[in-house]
Amino acid sequence: MSYIEIRDLHKAFYPHGERLDVLNGVDLDIEKGCIYGIIGFSGAGKSTLARCINRLETPDSGSIKVDDVDILKLGKKELLKHRQKIAMIFQSFNLFDSRNVYKNIAYPLEIIGVPKKNIKERVDEVAELVGLSDKLDSYPGGLSGGQKQRVGIARALVNRPDVILSDEATSALDPQTTLQILDLLKEINKKSGVTILMITHELDAIRYSCSDMAVLEEGRFIEKGNVKGIFNNPKSRTGELFAKVLKEFQDNNFEEGAGI
Ligand SMILES: Nc1ncnc2c1ncn2[C@@H]1O[C@H](COP(=O)(O)OP(=O)(O)O)[C@@H](O)[C@H]1O
Ligand SMILES: [Mg+2]
């Protein structure tokens, strides 16, 4: 049994009354404590899958088990608990502009009624971990993209999640900041053992951070396995296209990531 086990997941939307099949039988197995890469082009269904895993979206059929708990069968109260254990970080950071850094990080603890003193201890702890101890009074408007994502990561960590869903977390950042954020995520993974799903259309992010990955195309995984193996010997059209981009990168003497 895998830590995250997804079986035959389907989800359709009905924009303008017409059926759009977005997830078409997703199967996935992820081991505890890894950083697992999910790559796919824009529109492949990556964010929909992430939103199903934390139940912001309800799939039409299939199953999602996390640590042997079928999260599609949870009642309201259990679902709230589940959500607290599955944190998410986003491309657009999703910070509250009217709250300072401290208040942004504290938010998940505030809404579940954690006492102020405990909130302060934990916020100070995660702020230090992400390197923002001196920015707690700042507002998002005064931060760089990298700092904003550090706030996003601190907020994700504050409630000691089991899983972090990283949905294009570095896609809005410049290459150098991207590396710093990926290093931070790797460090957090190593220290805390949190399982990270790195969902992205950016090949380099996966190459740098993950040993295993899956390729999403038209709502199903068409390739899964070792990152190096997939890029050296892609079996799918999407995998091939990504491998081609990688080769062009290497031909142009771009620096190699650590993952391959
Ligand atoms: N709430 C929704 N209503 C209608 N269509 C949606 C909704 N969410 C996503 N979609 C559609 O589903 C497809 C996959 O979207 P998404 O999961 O965001 O893909 P990705 O994250 O891989 O770019 C897109 O065609 C998108 O327009
Ligand atoms: Mg997306």
CSV table of C-alpha atoms and ligand atoms in Angstrom, one decimal:
chain,number,residue,atom,x,y,z
A,1,MET,CA,0.0,0.0,0.0
A,2,SER,CA,1.3,3.4,-0.9
A,3,TYR,CA,1.1,6.5,1.2
A,4,ILE,CA,-1.0,8.3,-1.4
A,5,GLU,CA,-3.0,6.0,-3.6
A,6,ILE,CA,-5.2,7.3,-6.3
A,7,ARG,CA,-7.4,4.9,-8.4
A,8,ASP,CA,-9.3,5.5,-11.5
A,9,LEU,CA,-10.1,9.1,-10.7
A,10,HIS,CA,-12.6,10.9,-13.0
A,11,LYS,CA,-13.7,14.5,-13.0
A,12,ALA,CA,-15.7,16.5,-15.6
A,13,PHE,CA,-16.7,20.1,-15.7
A,14,TYR,CA,-19.6,21.6,-17.6
A,15,PRO,CA,-18.5,25.0,-18.8
A,16,HIS,CA,-21.2,26.6,-20.8
A,17,GLY,CA,-23.3,23.5,-20.4
A,18,GLU,CA,-20.9,21.3,-22.4
A,19,ARG,CA,-19.1,18.4,-20.8
A,20,LEU,CA,-15.4,18.7,-20.4
A,21,ASP,CA,-13.6,15.6,-19.2
A,22,VAL,CA,-10.6,16.8,-17.2
A,23,LEU,CA,-9.5,13.7,-15.2
A,24,ASN,CA,-9.9,10.5,-17.2
A,25,GLY,CA,-8.8,7.7,-14.9
A,26,VAL,CA,-5.9,8.9,-12.9
A,27,ASP,CA,-3.9,6.2,-11.1
A,28,LEU,CA,-1.0,7.2,-8.9
A,29,ASP,CA,1.1,5.8,-6.0
A,30,ILE,CA,3.3,8.0,-4.0
A,31,GLU,CA,5.6,6.9,-1.2
A,32,LYS,CA,5.7,8.7,2.1
A,33,GLY,CA,8.4,11.4,2.5
A,34,CYS,CA,9.4,11.8,-1.2
A,35,ILE,CA,9.2,14.8,-3.5
A,36,TYR,CA,7.2,13.5,-6.4
A,37,GLY,CA,7.0,15.3,-9.7
A,38,ILE,CA,3.9,15.7,-11.7
A,39,ILE,CA,4.5,17.3,-15.1
A,40,GLY,CA,2.1,18.2,-17.8
A,41,PHE,CA,1.3,21.0,-20.2
A,42,SER,CA,-1.1,23.7,-19.4
A,43,GLY,CA,-4.7,22.4,-19.3
A,44,ALA,CA,-3.6,18.8,-18.7
A,45,GLY,CA,-5.6,18.7,-15.4
A,46,LYS,CA,-2.8,19.2,-12.9
A,47,SER,CA,-4.5,21.8,-10.7
A,48,THR,CA,-7.8,19.9,-10.8
A,49,LEU,CA,-6.0,16.8,-9.5
A,50,ALA,CA,-4.4,18.8,-6.7
A,51,ARG,CA,-7.7,20.3,-5.8
A,52,CYS,CA,-9.2,16.8,-5.7
A,53,ILE,CA,-6.5,15.6,-3.3
A,54,ASN,CA,-7.3,18.3,-0.8
A,55,ARG,CA,-11.0,18.0,-1.6
A,56,LEU,CA,-11.5,21.5,-2.8
A,57,GLU,CA,-13.0,19.7,-5.7
A,58,THR,CA,-15.0,16.5,-5.5
A,59,PRO,CA,-14.2,13.9,-8.1
A,60,ASP,CA,-17.0,12.2,-10.0
A,61,SER,CA,-15.6,8.7,-9.3
A,62,GLY,CA,-12.6,6.8,-8.2
A,63,SER,CA,-10.7,6.8,-4.9
A,64,ILE,CA,-8.0,8.8,-3.2
A,65,LYS,CA,-6.4,7.3,-0.1
A,66,VAL,CA,-3.9,9.2,2.0
A,67,ASP,CA,-2.3,7.0,4.7
A,68,ASP,CA,-5.0,4.4,4.1
A,69,VAL,CA,-7.9,6.8,4.7
A,70,ASP,CA,-10.3,7.2,1.8
A,71,ILE,CA,-10.7,11.0,1.7
A,72,LEU,CA,-13.7,10.8,-0.5
A,73,LYS,CA,-15.6,9.1,2.2
A,74,LEU,CA,-14.9,11.6,5.0
A,75,GLY,CA,-17.6,13.5,6.8
A,76,LYS,CA,-17.5,17.2,7.3
A,77,LYS,CA,-15.6,17.3,10.5
A,78,GLU,CA,-13.0,14.7,9.4
A,79,LEU,CA,-12.6,16.5,6.1
A,80,LEU,CA,-11.6,19.7,7.9
A,81,LYS,CA,-9.0,17.7,9.7
A,82,HIS,CA,-7.8,16.2,6.5
A,83,ARG,CA,-7.4,19.6,4.9
A,84,GLN,CA,-5.3,20.8,7.7
A,85,LYS,CA,-2.9,18.0,7.0
A,86,ILE,CA,-2.7,18.7,3.2
A,87,ALA,CA,-1.2,22.2,2.7
A,88,MET,CA,-0.9,23.9,-0.6
A,89,ILE,CA,1.4,26.5,-2.2
A,90,PHE,CA,0.5,28.4,-5.3
A,91,GLN,CA,2.1,30.2,-8.3
A,92,SER,CA,0.2,33.3,-7.3
A,93,PHE,CA,1.1,32.9,-3.6
A,94,ASN,CA,-2.5,33.7,-2.5
A,95,LEU,CA,-1.5,35.9,0.4
A,96,PHE,CA,-3.7,38.4,2.2
A,97,ASP,CA,-2.5,41.8,1.2
A,98,SER,CA,-4.1,43.4,4.2
A,99,ARG,CA,-2.3,41.1,6.7
A,100,ASN,CA,1.3,41.4,7.5
A,101,VAL,CA,3.7,38.4,7.2
A,102,TYR,CA,3.1,37.3,10.7
A,103,LYS,CA,-0.7,37.4,10.3
A,104,ASN,CA,-0.5,35.6,7.0
A,105,ILE,CA,1.5,32.7,8.4
A,106,ALA,CA,-0.7,32.6,11.5
A,107,TYR,CA,-3.9,32.4,9.6
A,108,PRO,CA,-4.4,28.6,9.4
A,109,LEU,CA,-3.8,28.4,13.2
A,110,GLU,CA,-6.2,31.3,13.9
A,111,ILE,CA,-9.1,29.7,12.1
A,112,ILE,CA,-8.9,26.5,14.1
A,113,GLY,CA,-8.7,28.4,17.4
A,114,VAL,CA,-5.1,27.7,18.5
A,115,PRO,CA,-4.2,29.9,21.5
A,116,LYS,CA,-2.3,33.1,20.7
A,117,LYS,CA,0.8,32.1,22.6
A,118,ASN,CA,1.1,28.8,20.8
A,119,ILE,CA,0.5,30.6,17.5
A,120,LYS,CA,3.4,33.0,18.2
A,121,GLU,CA,5.8,30.1,19.0
A,122,ARG,CA,5.0,28.2,15.9
A,123,VAL,CA,5.0,31.3,13.6
A,124,ASP,CA,8.4,32.3,14.9
A,125,GLU,CA,9.6,28.8,14.3
A,126,VAL,CA,8.5,28.5,10.7
A,127,ALA,CA,9.5,32.1,9.9
A,128,GLU,CA,13.0,31.2,11.0
A,129,LEU,CA,13.0,28.0,8.9
A,130,VAL,CA,12.1,29.9,5.7
A,131,GLY,CA,14.4,32.9,6.5
A,132,LEU,CA,11.7,35.5,7.2
A,133,SER,CA,12.3,36.3,10.9
A,134,ASP,CA,13.1,39.9,10.1
A,135,LYS,CA,10.0,40.4,7.8
A,136,LEU,CA,7.2,39.5,10.1
A,137,ASP,CA,5.9,43.1,10.3
A,138,SER,CA,6.1,43.6,6.5
A,139,TYR,CA,3.1,43.5,4.2
A,140,PRO,CA,3.1,41.3,1.0
A,141,GLY,CA,3.1,44.4,-1.2
A,142,GLY,CA,6.6,45.2,0.0
A,143,LEU,CA,8.1,41.7,-0.6
A,144,SER,CA,9.9,40.2,-3.6
A,145,GLY,CA,8.4,37.2,-5.3
A,146,GLY,CA,10.8,34.9,-3.6
A,147,GLN,CA,9.9,36.3,-0.2
A,148,LYS,CA,6.2,36.1,-0.9
A,149,GLN,CA,6.6,32.4,-1.7
A,150,ARG,CA,8.5,31.9,1.5
A,151,VAL,CA,5.5,33.3,3.3
A,152,GLY,CA,3.4,30.9,1.3
A,153,ILE,CA,5.6,28.0,2.4
A,154,ALA,CA,5.7,29.1,6.0
A,155,ARG,CA,1.9,29.3,6.0
A,156,ALA,CA,1.7,25.8,4.5
A,157,LEU,CA,4.1,24.5,7.2
A,158,VAL,CA,2.6,26.1,10.2
A,159,ASN,CA,0.1,23.4,10.9
A,160,ARG,CA,2.6,20.6,10.5
A,161,PRO,CA,1.2,19.1,7.3
A,162,ASP,CA,1.7,15.5,6.1
A,163,VAL,CA,1.6,16.6,2.5
A,164,ILE,CA,2.4,19.7,0.6
A,165,LEU,CA,0.8,20.2,-2.8
A,166,SER,CA,3.0,22.6,-4.7
A,167,ASP,CA,1.0,23.8,-7.7
A,168,GLU,CA,3.4,25.7,-10.0
A,169,ALA,CA,5.0,27.2,-6.9
A,170,THR,CA,8.1,28.5,-8.8
A,171,SER,CA,6.5,29.2,-12.1
A,172,ALA,CA,6.3,33.0,-11.5
A,173,LEU,CA,9.8,33.3,-10.2
A,174,ASP,CA,13.1,34.0,-11.9
A,175,PRO,CA,15.6,31.1,-12.3
A,176,GLN,CA,17.8,32.1,-9.3
A,177,THR,CA,14.8,32.6,-7.0
A,178,THR,CA,13.4,29.3,-8.3
A,179,LEU,CA,16.5,27.5,-7.2
A,180,GLN,CA,16.4,29.0,-3.7
A,181,ILE,CA,12.8,28.0,-3.3
A,182,LEU,CA,13.4,24.5,-4.6
A,183,ASP,CA,16.4,24.2,-2.2
A,184,LEU,CA,14.2,25.3,0.7
A,185,LEU,CA,11.5,22.7,-0.2
A,186,LYS,CA,14.2,20.0,-0.4
A,187,GLU,CA,15.5,21.1,3.0
A,188,ILE,CA,12.1,21.1,4.6
A,189,ASN,CA,11.4,17.6,3.0
A,190,LYS,CA,14.6,16.3,4.5
A,191,LYS,CA,14.1,17.8,7.9
A,192,SER,CA,10.4,17.1,8.5
A,193,GLY,CA,9.8,14.2,6.1
A,194,VAL,CA,6.8,15.9,4.7
A,195,THR,CA,5.6,14.4,1.4
A,196,ILE,CA,5.7,17.0,-1.4
A,197,LEU,CA,3.8,16.8,-4.7
A,198,MET,CA,5.6,19.1,-7.1
A,199,ILE,CA,3.1,19.9,-9.8
A,200,THR,CA,4.5,21.9,-12.6
A,201,HIS,CA,5.0,22.4,-16.3
A,202,GLU,CA,8.6,23.3,-15.6
A,203,LEU,CA,10.9,20.5,-16.4
A,204,ASP,CA,13.9,21.9,-14.6
A,205,ALA,CA,12.0,22.1,-11.3
A,206,ILE,CA,11.3,18.4,-11.4
A,207,ARG,CA,14.8,17.5,-12.6
A,208,TYR,CA,16.3,19.5,-9.7
A,209,SER,CA,14.0,18.1,-7.0
A,210,CYS,CA,12.5,14.8,-7.7
A,211,SER,CA,13.7,11.2,-8.2
A,212,ASP,CA,10.3,10.0,-9.4
A,213,MET,CA,7.7,11.6,-11.5
A,214,ALA,CA,4.6,11.1,-13.6
A,215,VAL,CA,3.5,12.7,-16.9
A,216,LEU,CA,-0.1,13.9,-17.1
A,217,GLU,CA,-1.6,14.2,-20.5
A,218,GLU,CA,-5.3,14.8,-21.1
A,219,GLY,CA,-6.3,13.8,-17.6
A,220,ARG,CA,-4.4,10.6,-17.2
A,221,PHE,CA,-0.9,9.5,-16.4
A,222,ILE,CA,0.8,8.2,-19.5
A,223,GLU,CA,4.2,7.7,-18.0
A,224,LYS,CA,5.5,7.2,-14.5
A,225,GLY,CA,8.8,6.3,-13.0
A,226,ASN,CA,12.3,7.4,-12.4
A,227,VAL,CA,13.0,11.0,-13.6
A,228,LYS,CA,16.3,10.1,-15.4
A,229,GLY,CA,14.7,7.1,-17.1
A,230,ILE,CA,11.8,9.1,-18.4
A,231,PHE,CA,14.0,11.8,-19.8
A,232,ASN,CA,16.5,9.4,-21.3
A,233,ASN,CA,13.9,7.1,-22.8
A,234,PRO,CA,10.5,8.8,-23.0
A,235,LYS,CA,7.6,6.6,-24.0
A,236,SER,CA,4.9,9.2,-24.5
A,237,ARG,CA,4.4,12.2,-26.7
A,238,THR,CA,4.5,14.6,-23.8
A,239,GLY,CA,7.5,12.9,-22.3
A,240,GLU,CA,9.2,13.1,-25.6
A,241,LEU,CA,8.5,16.8,-26.0
A,242,PHE,CA,9.8,17.5,-22.5
A,243,ALA,CA,12.9,15.4,-23.2
A,244,LYS,CA,13.5,17.4,-26.4
A,245,VAL,CA,13.4,20.6,-24.4
A,246,LEU,CA,15.8,19.1,-22.0
A,247,LYS,CA,18.2,18.2,-24.7
A,248,GLU,CA,18.1,21.7,-26.2
A,249,PHE,CA,18.9,23.0,-22.7
A,250,GLN,CA,21.9,20.7,-22.4
A,251,ASP,CA,23.1,21.5,-26.0
A,252,ASN,CA,23.0,25.1,-25.0
A,253,ASN,CA,25.2,24.4,-22.0
A,254,PHE,CA,22.7,25.2,-19.4
A,255,GLU,CA,23.7,24.2,-16.0
A,256,GLU,CA,22.6,20.7,-15.0
A,257,GLY,CA,20.2,20.2,-12.1
A,258,ALA,CA,21.0,17.8,-9.3
A,259,GLY,CA,18.1,15.5,-10.1
A,260,ILE,CA,19.5,13.9,-13.3
B,1,LIG,N1,-14.0,24.9,-12.2
B,1,LIG,C1,-13.9,24.7,-13.6
B,1,LIG,N2,-14.9,24.8,-14.4
B,1,LIG,C2,-14.8,24.5,-15.7
B,1,LIG,N3,-13.6,24.1,-16.3
B,1,LIG,C3,-12.6,24.0,-15.5
B,1,LIG,C4,-12.6,24.3,-14.1
B,1,LIG,N4,-11.4,24.0,-13.6
B,1,LIG,C5,-10.6,23.7,-14.6
B,1,LIG,N5,-11.3,23.6,-15.7
B,1,LIG,C6,-10.8,23.2,-17.1
B,1,LIG,O1,-10.1,22.0,-16.9
B,1,LIG,C7,-9.0,21.9,-17.7
B,1,LIG,C8,-7.8,21.5,-16.9
B,1,LIG,O2,-7.5,22.6,-16.0
B,1,LIG,P1,-6.4,22.6,-14.9
B,1,LIG,O3,-6.7,21.4,-14.0
B,1,LIG,O4,-6.3,23.9,-14.3
B,1,LIG,O5,-5.1,22.2,-15.8
B,1,LIG,P2,-3.6,22.6,-15.5
B,1,LIG,O6,-3.4,22.9,-14.0
B,1,LIG,O7,-2.8,21.3,-15.9
B,1,LIG,O8,-3.2,23.7,-16.4
B,1,LIG,C9,-8.9,23.2,-18.4
B,1,LIG,O9,-9.4,23.1,-19.7
B,1,LIG,C10,-9.7,24.2,-17.6
B,1,LIG,O10,-10.2,25.2,-18.3
B,2,MG,MG,-2.6,24.5,-13.1
